[in-house]
mmCIF file of C-alpha atoms in Angstrom:
data_model
loop_
_atom_site.group_PDB
_atom_site.id
_atom_site.type_symbol
_atom_site.label_atom_id
_atom_site.label_comp_id
_atom_site.label_asym_id
_atom_site.label_seq_id
_atom_site.Cartn_x
_atom_site.Cartn_y
_atom_site.Cartn_z
ATOM 1 C CA UNK A 1 -0.067 -0.053 -0.141
ATOM 2 C CA UNK A 2 1.507 3.346 -1.049
ATOM 3 C CA UNK A 3 2.380 6.126 1.383
ATOM 4 C CA UNK A 4 0.045 9.114 1.028
ATOM 5 C CA UNK A 5 2.128 12.509 0.888
ATOM 6 C CA UNK A 6 0.449 15.738 1.410
ATOM 7 C CA UNK A 7 1.411 19.416 1.572
ATOM 8 C CA UNK A 8 -0.176 21.763 4.488
ATOM 9 C CA UNK A 9 0.827 25.486 5.474
ATOM 10 C CA UNK A 10 -0.126 26.341 9.070
ATOM 11 C CA UNK A 11 -2.740 28.610 9.701
ATOM 12 C CA UNK A 12 -3.475 31.027 12.161
ATOM 13 C CA UNK A 13 -6.258 28.888 13.968
ATOM 14 C CA UNK A 14 -4.216 26.164 14.411
ATOM 15 C CA UNK A 15 -1.644 27.966 16.436
ATOM 16 C CA UNK A 16 -1.502 29.267 19.988
ATOM 17 C CA UNK A 17 -0.733 32.858 21.129
ATOM 18 C CA UNK A 18 3.304 31.789 20.454
ATOM 19 C CA UNK A 19 2.194 31.417 16.799
ATOM 20 C CA UNK A 20 3.560 27.866 17.257
ATOM 21 C CA UNK A 21 1.384 24.979 15.903
ATOM 22 C CA UNK A 22 -0.980 23.237 18.922
ATOM 23 C CA UNK A 23 -0.433 19.838 19.784
ATOM 24 C CA UNK A 24 -3.984 18.954 19.324
ATOM 25 C CA UNK A 25 -4.017 20.511 15.595
ATOM 26 C CA UNK A 26 -1.274 17.705 14.967
ATOM 27 C CA UNK A 27 -3.861 15.331 15.993
ATOM 28 C CA UNK A 28 -6.370 16.704 13.879
ATOM 29 C CA UNK A 29 -3.932 16.697 11.057
ATOM 30 C CA UNK A 30 -3.458 12.756 11.847
ATOM 31 C CA UNK A 31 -7.300 11.886 11.782
ATOM 32 C CA UNK A 32 -7.840 13.826 8.419
ATOM 33 C CA UNK A 33 -4.786 12.101 6.871
ATOM 34 C CA UNK A 34 -6.034 8.736 8.195
ATOM 35 C CA UNK A 35 -9.385 9.381 6.278
ATOM 36 C CA UNK A 36 -7.807 10.485 3.252
ATOM 37 C CA UNK A 37 -5.300 7.573 2.993
ATOM 38 C CA UNK A 38 -8.120 5.233 3.885
ATOM 39 C CA UNK A 39 -10.344 6.590 1.294
ATOM 40 C CA UNK A 40 -7.946 6.507 -1.471
ATOM 41 C CA UNK A 41 -7.337 2.688 -0.901
ATOM 42 C CA UNK A 42 -10.943 1.967 -0.824
ATOM 43 C CA UNK A 43 -11.845 1.357 3.031
ATOM 44 C CA UNK A 44 -12.722 5.028 4.214
ATOM 45 C CA UNK A 45 -15.481 6.152 6.156
ATOM 46 C CA UNK A 46 -18.330 5.830 3.223
ATOM 47 C CA UNK A 47 -16.713 2.154 2.801
ATOM 48 C CA UNK A 48 -17.394 1.171 6.214
ATOM 49 C CA UNK A 49 -20.586 2.976 6.630
ATOM 50 C CA UNK A 50 -21.917 0.627 3.840
ATOM 51 C CA UNK A 51 -20.888 -2.131 5.953
ATOM 52 C CA UNK A 52 -22.468 -0.986 9.032
ATOM 53 C CA UNK A 53 -19.067 -0.180 10.606
ATOM 54 C CA UNK A 54 -16.652 2.907 11.806
ATOM 55 C CA UNK A 55 -13.160 3.144 12.552
ATOM 56 C CA UNK A 56 -12.191 4.346 15.784
ATOM 57 C CA UNK A 57 -8.798 5.119 17.203
ATOM 58 C CA UNK A 58 -8.089 3.142 20.559
ATOM 59 C CA UNK A 59 -4.667 4.216 21.235
ATOM 60 C CA UNK A 60 -2.326 7.082 19.912
ATOM 61 C CA UNK A 61 1.548 7.772 20.731
ATOM 62 C CA UNK A 62 2.447 11.511 19.579
ATOM 63 C CA UNK A 63 6.283 12.980 19.830
ATOM 64 C CA UNK A 64 6.715 16.627 19.113
ATOM 65 C CA UNK A 65 10.467 17.118 18.162
ATOM 66 C CA UNK A 66 9.952 20.644 16.631
ATOM 67 C CA UNK A 67 6.506 22.247 16.418
ATOM 68 C CA UNK A 68 6.000 24.576 13.233
ATOM 69 C CA UNK A 69 5.149 28.093 13.250
ATOM 70 C CA UNK A 70 2.242 29.832 11.388
ATOM 71 C CA UNK A 71 2.551 30.107 7.776
ATOM 72 C CA UNK A 72 5.302 27.386 7.651
ATOM 73 C CA UNK A 73 5.050 24.824 5.007
ATOM 74 C CA UNK A 74 4.891 21.136 6.160
ATOM 75 C CA UNK A 75 4.708 17.784 4.418
ATOM 76 C CA UNK A 76 2.735 14.950 5.946
ATOM 77 C CA UNK A 77 3.079 11.346 5.175
ATOM 78 C CA UNK A 78 1.381 8.393 6.219
ATOM 79 C CA UNK A 79 1.175 4.616 5.969
ATOM 80 C CA UNK A 80 -0.863 1.721 7.688
ATOM 81 C CA UNK A 81 -1.174 -2.072 8.063
ATOM 82 C CA UNK A 82 -2.662 -4.836 10.268
ATOM 83 C CA UNK A 83 -1.689 -4.740 13.952
ATOM 84 C CA UNK A 84 -3.703 -8.021 14.508
ATOM 85 C CA UNK A 85 -7.206 -9.595 13.886
ATOM 86 C CA UNK A 86 -8.964 -6.249 15.548
ATOM 87 C CA UNK A 87 -6.728 -3.612 14.898
ATOM 88 C CA UNK A 88 -5.031 -1.449 12.166
ATOM 89 C CA UNK A 89 -1.983 0.585 12.837
ATOM 90 C CA UNK A 90 -0.948 3.802 11.274
ATOM 91 C CA UNK A 91 2.295 5.556 11.340
ATOM 92 C CA UNK A 92 2.318 9.507 10.418
ATOM 93 C CA UNK A 93 5.200 11.781 10.076
ATOM 94 C CA UNK A 94 5.307 15.532 9.812
ATOM 95 C CA UNK A 95 8.305 17.098 8.218
ATOM 96 C CA UNK A 96 9.875 20.371 7.002
ATOM 97 C CA UNK A 97 10.290 20.610 3.334
ATOM 98 C CA UNK A 98 13.949 19.938 3.847
ATOM 99 C CA UNK A 99 12.789 16.344 5.383
ATOM 100 C CA UNK A 100 13.578 17.417 8.890
ATOM 101 C CA UNK A 101 11.027 15.163 11.197
ATOM 102 C CA UNK A 102 9.003 17.769 13.249
ATOM 103 C CA UNK A 103 6.422 15.519 14.641
ATOM 104 C CA UNK A 104 5.149 11.656 14.465
ATOM 105 C CA UNK A 105 2.511 9.484 15.358
ATOM 106 C CA UNK A 106 1.967 6.037 15.948
ATOM 107 C CA UNK A 107 -1.933 4.896 15.776
ATOM 108 C CA UNK A 108 -4.112 2.135 16.547
ATOM 109 C CA UNK A 109 -7.586 1.869 15.281
ATOM 110 C CA UNK A 110 -10.314 -0.639 15.302
ATOM 111 C CA UNK A 111 -13.642 -1.110 13.433
ATOM 112 C CA UNK A 112 -16.911 -1.247 15.625
ATOM 113 C CA UNK A 113 -20.182 -2.154 14.769
ATOM 114 C CA UNK A 114 -22.423 1.289 14.698
ATOM 115 C CA UNK A 115 -25.202 -0.195 16.407
ATOM 116 C CA UNK A 116 -23.662 -2.604 19.436
ATOM 117 C CA UNK A 117 -20.333 -0.462 19.168
ATOM 118 C CA UNK A 118 -18.703 -3.590 19.580
ATOM 119 C CA UNK A 119 -15.128 -4.639 17.698
ATOM 120 C CA UNK A 120 -15.483 -6.181 14.169
ATOM 121 C CA UNK A 121 -12.724 -8.596 13.102
ATOM 122 C CA UNK A 122 -11.121 -6.949 9.977
ATOM 123 C CA UNK A 123 -11.519 -10.055 7.963
ATOM 124 C CA UNK A 124 -14.948 -10.412 8.466
ATOM 125 C CA UNK A 125 -15.769 -7.106 6.358
ATOM 126 C CA UNK A 126 -13.044 -8.422 3.922
ATOM 127 C CA UNK A 127 -10.258 -5.993 4.903
ATOM 128 C CA UNK A 128 -6.827 -7.834 4.519
ATOM 129 C CA UNK A 129 -4.173 -5.480 4.719
ATOM 130 C CA UNK A 130 -0.353 -6.036 5.269
ATOM 131 C CA UNK A 131 1.411 -5.796 8.673
ATOM 132 C CA UNK A 132 3.050 -2.250 9.057
ATOM 133 C CA UNK A 133 6.835 -1.373 9.400
ATOM 134 C CA UNK A 134 8.485 -1.013 12.628
ATOM 135 C CA UNK A 135 7.414 1.543 15.175
ATOM 136 C CA UNK A 136 8.324 4.997 14.811
ATOM 137 C CA UNK A 137 7.349 6.334 18.498
ATOM 138 C CA UNK A 138 8.380 4.476 21.793
ATOM 139 C CA UNK A 139 5.078 4.416 24.128
ATOM 140 C CA UNK A 140 5.445 6.214 27.351
ATOM 141 C CA UNK A 141 6.025 4.174 30.645
ATOM 142 C CA UNK A 142 3.160 5.806 32.930
ATOM 143 C CA UNK A 143 3.909 7.001 36.452
ATOM 144 C CA UNK A 144 2.486 5.088 39.493
ATOM 145 C CA UNK A 145 -1.305 6.360 40.538
ATOM 146 C CA UNK A 146 -1.167 7.949 43.753
ATOM 147 C CA UNK A 147 -3.846 6.438 46.230
ATOM 148 C CA UNK A 148 -5.062 9.995 47.135
ATOM 149 C CA UNK A 149 -5.701 11.320 43.841
ATOM 150 C CA UNK A 150 -9.066 12.814 43.507
ATOM 151 C CA UNK A 151 -11.141 13.586 40.505
ATOM 152 C CA UNK A 152 -12.341 17.435 40.130
ATOM 153 C CA UNK A 153 -15.726 19.060 39.661
ATOM 154 C CA UNK A 154 -17.817 17.440 36.713
ATOM 155 C CA UNK A 155 -18.552 19.622 33.655
ATOM 156 C CA UNK A 156 -20.590 18.755 30.633
ATOM 157 C CA UNK A 157 -18.658 17.503 27.358
ATOM 158 C CA UNK A 158 -18.961 20.639 25.083
ATOM 159 C CA UNK A 159 -21.400 19.892 22.186
ATOM 160 C CA UNK A 160 -18.737 21.739 20.069
ATOM 161 C CA UNK A 161 -16.039 18.614 20.615
ATOM 162 C CA UNK A 162 -18.601 16.352 18.866
ATOM 163 C CA UNK A 163 -17.189 14.821 15.400
ATOM 164 C CA UNK A 164 -18.815 13.109 12.497
ATOM 165 C CA UNK A 165 -18.540 9.729 14.200
ATOM 166 C CA UNK A 166 -21.548 11.164 16.877
ATOM 167 C CA UNK A 167 -19.022 11.325 20.019
ATOM 168 C CA UNK A 168 -16.378 13.555 21.189
ATOM 169 C CA UNK A 169 -13.712 13.861 18.965
ATOM 170 C CA UNK A 170 -10.326 12.057 20.491
ATOM 171 C CA UNK A 171 -8.108 15.370 20.606
ATOM 172 C CA UNK A 172 -10.768 16.829 22.695
ATOM 173 C CA UNK A 173 -9.513 14.690 25.813
ATOM 174 C CA UNK A 174 -5.941 16.320 25.481
ATOM 175 C CA UNK A 175 -7.794 19.733 25.354
ATOM 176 C CA UNK A 176 -9.709 19.308 28.540
ATOM 177 C CA UNK A 177 -6.872 17.983 30.864
ATOM 178 C CA UNK A 178 -4.753 20.991 29.615
ATOM 179 C CA UNK A 179 -7.558 23.356 30.552
ATOM 180 C CA UNK A 180 -8.557 21.793 33.756
ATOM 181 C CA UNK A 181 -5.232 21.223 35.366
ATOM 182 C CA UNK A 182 -4.578 24.134 37.733
ATOM 183 C CA UNK A 183 -0.921 24.036 37.274
ATOM 184 C CA UNK A 184 0.623 24.776 33.458
ATOM 185 C CA UNK A 185 2.890 22.500 32.027
ATOM 186 C CA UNK A 186 6.285 23.438 33.035
ATOM 187 C CA UNK A 187 7.858 23.002 29.140
ATOM 188 C CA UNK A 188 6.457 22.278 26.134
ATOM 189 C CA UNK A 189 5.286 18.586 25.351
ATOM 190 C CA UNK A 190 7.403 16.275 23.853
ATOM 191 C CA UNK A 191 5.553 13.136 23.883
ATOM 192 C CA UNK A 192 1.946 12.570 24.382
ATOM 193 C CA UNK A 193 -0.042 9.157 24.659
ATOM 194 C CA UNK A 194 -3.865 8.635 24.627
ATOM 195 C CA UNK A 195 -5.674 5.447 25.251
ATOM 196 C CA UNK A 196 -9.664 5.553 24.493
ATOM 197 C CA UNK A 197 -11.651 3.358 26.703
ATOM 198 C CA UNK A 198 -15.220 4.482 26.336
ATOM 199 C CA UNK A 199 -16.855 6.964 23.710
ATOM 200 C CA UNK A 200 -17.986 10.081 25.343
ATOM 201 C CA UNK A 201 -21.406 11.859 24.065
ATOM 202 C CA UNK A 202 -21.924 15.745 24.278
ATOM 203 C CA UNK A 203 -23.943 16.694 27.423
ATOM 204 C CA UNK A 204 -22.391 13.776 29.443
ATOM 205 C CA UNK A 205 -20.750 14.485 32.771
ATOM 206 C CA UNK A 206 -17.114 14.261 32.982
ATOM 207 C CA UNK A 207 -14.392 14.460 35.681
ATOM 208 C CA UNK A 208 -10.715 14.646 35.353
ATOM 209 C CA UNK A 209 -8.062 13.473 37.935
ATOM 210 C CA UNK A 210 -4.357 14.019 37.530
ATOM 211 C CA UNK A 211 -0.756 12.853 38.972
ATOM 212 C CA UNK A 212 2.452 14.965 38.365
ATOM 213 C CA UNK A 213 5.624 13.202 38.837
ATOM 214 C CA UNK A 214 9.143 14.956 37.607
ATOM 215 C CA UNK A 215 8.660 15.785 34.136
ATOM 216 C CA UNK A 216 5.407 13.612 33.434
ATOM 217 C CA UNK A 217 1.782 13.817 34.109
ATOM 218 C CA UNK A 218 -0.924 11.474 33.972
ATOM 219 C CA UNK A 219 -4.647 12.233 33.672
ATOM 220 C CA UNK A 220 -7.750 10.043 33.813
ATOM 221 C CA UNK A 221 -10.715 11.672 31.879
ATOM 222 C CA UNK A 222 -14.087 10.010 33.537
ATOM 223 C CA UNK A 223 -14.400 8.738 36.824
ATOM 224 C CA UNK A 224 -17.242 6.073 36.442
ATOM 225 C CA UNK A 225 -16.625 4.883 33.970
ATOM 226 C CA UNK A 226 -12.976 6.061 32.666
ATOM 227 C CA UNK A 227 -13.274 7.253 28.843
ATOM 228 C CA UNK A 228 -9.663 7.942 28.453
ATOM 229 C CA UNK A 229 -6.216 8.145 29.677
ATOM 230 C CA UNK A 230 -3.811 10.774 28.712
ATOM 231 C CA UNK A 231 -0.062 11.003 29.708
ATOM 232 C CA UNK A 232 1.997 13.814 28.934
ATOM 233 C CA UNK A 233 6.011 14.187 29.108
ATOM 234 C CA UNK A 234 7.684 17.361 28.945
ATOM 235 C CA UNK A 235 11.496 17.960 28.074
#
């Protein structure tokens, strides 16, 4: 399966006040690249919907080596392959025009039944894809969870964070933990790992608990049940 390579010029609304690309926007780039590549190879959203299944991301590892600035031109490259009977794995790199790697992602996806929300084996829908190349990121080793960690006050999942799959977009979990952490990150995020455990619908009550250890922070989103786990490591 051929790689998909696309050019992008960083826009103002993808950047923060420092004119640098926000981490959650790279996550959105990855989601869009995944759909474009899947669609170009015949197993995108429309293919899945016709078979009563949709692609759902279940785990994501990101590394940020140098985030581009507003108006900079970047290249995005992706490929994919099977990671097992129930999962596909996708790699994405963002580079400068000279080939310097700026950021990369190692993502795991599964197909779920639209009605039951249960996983569907790839071969059950006639999808037979090759195994991917070796991993390009290293999963984070999560810190111990303290016994006295407490969840904060609940808040409703914002409607603006709903995506076309009908649930809260994966990038929103990163935005939420950063917005609700009373202590700002001491430095730029170098690596981010997300594990998605249960979908969240707009309006559902969400709580966040966090723990800090040296240059790493770990968050749980949703108390009962836990919807996602987020780990952020700074330089």
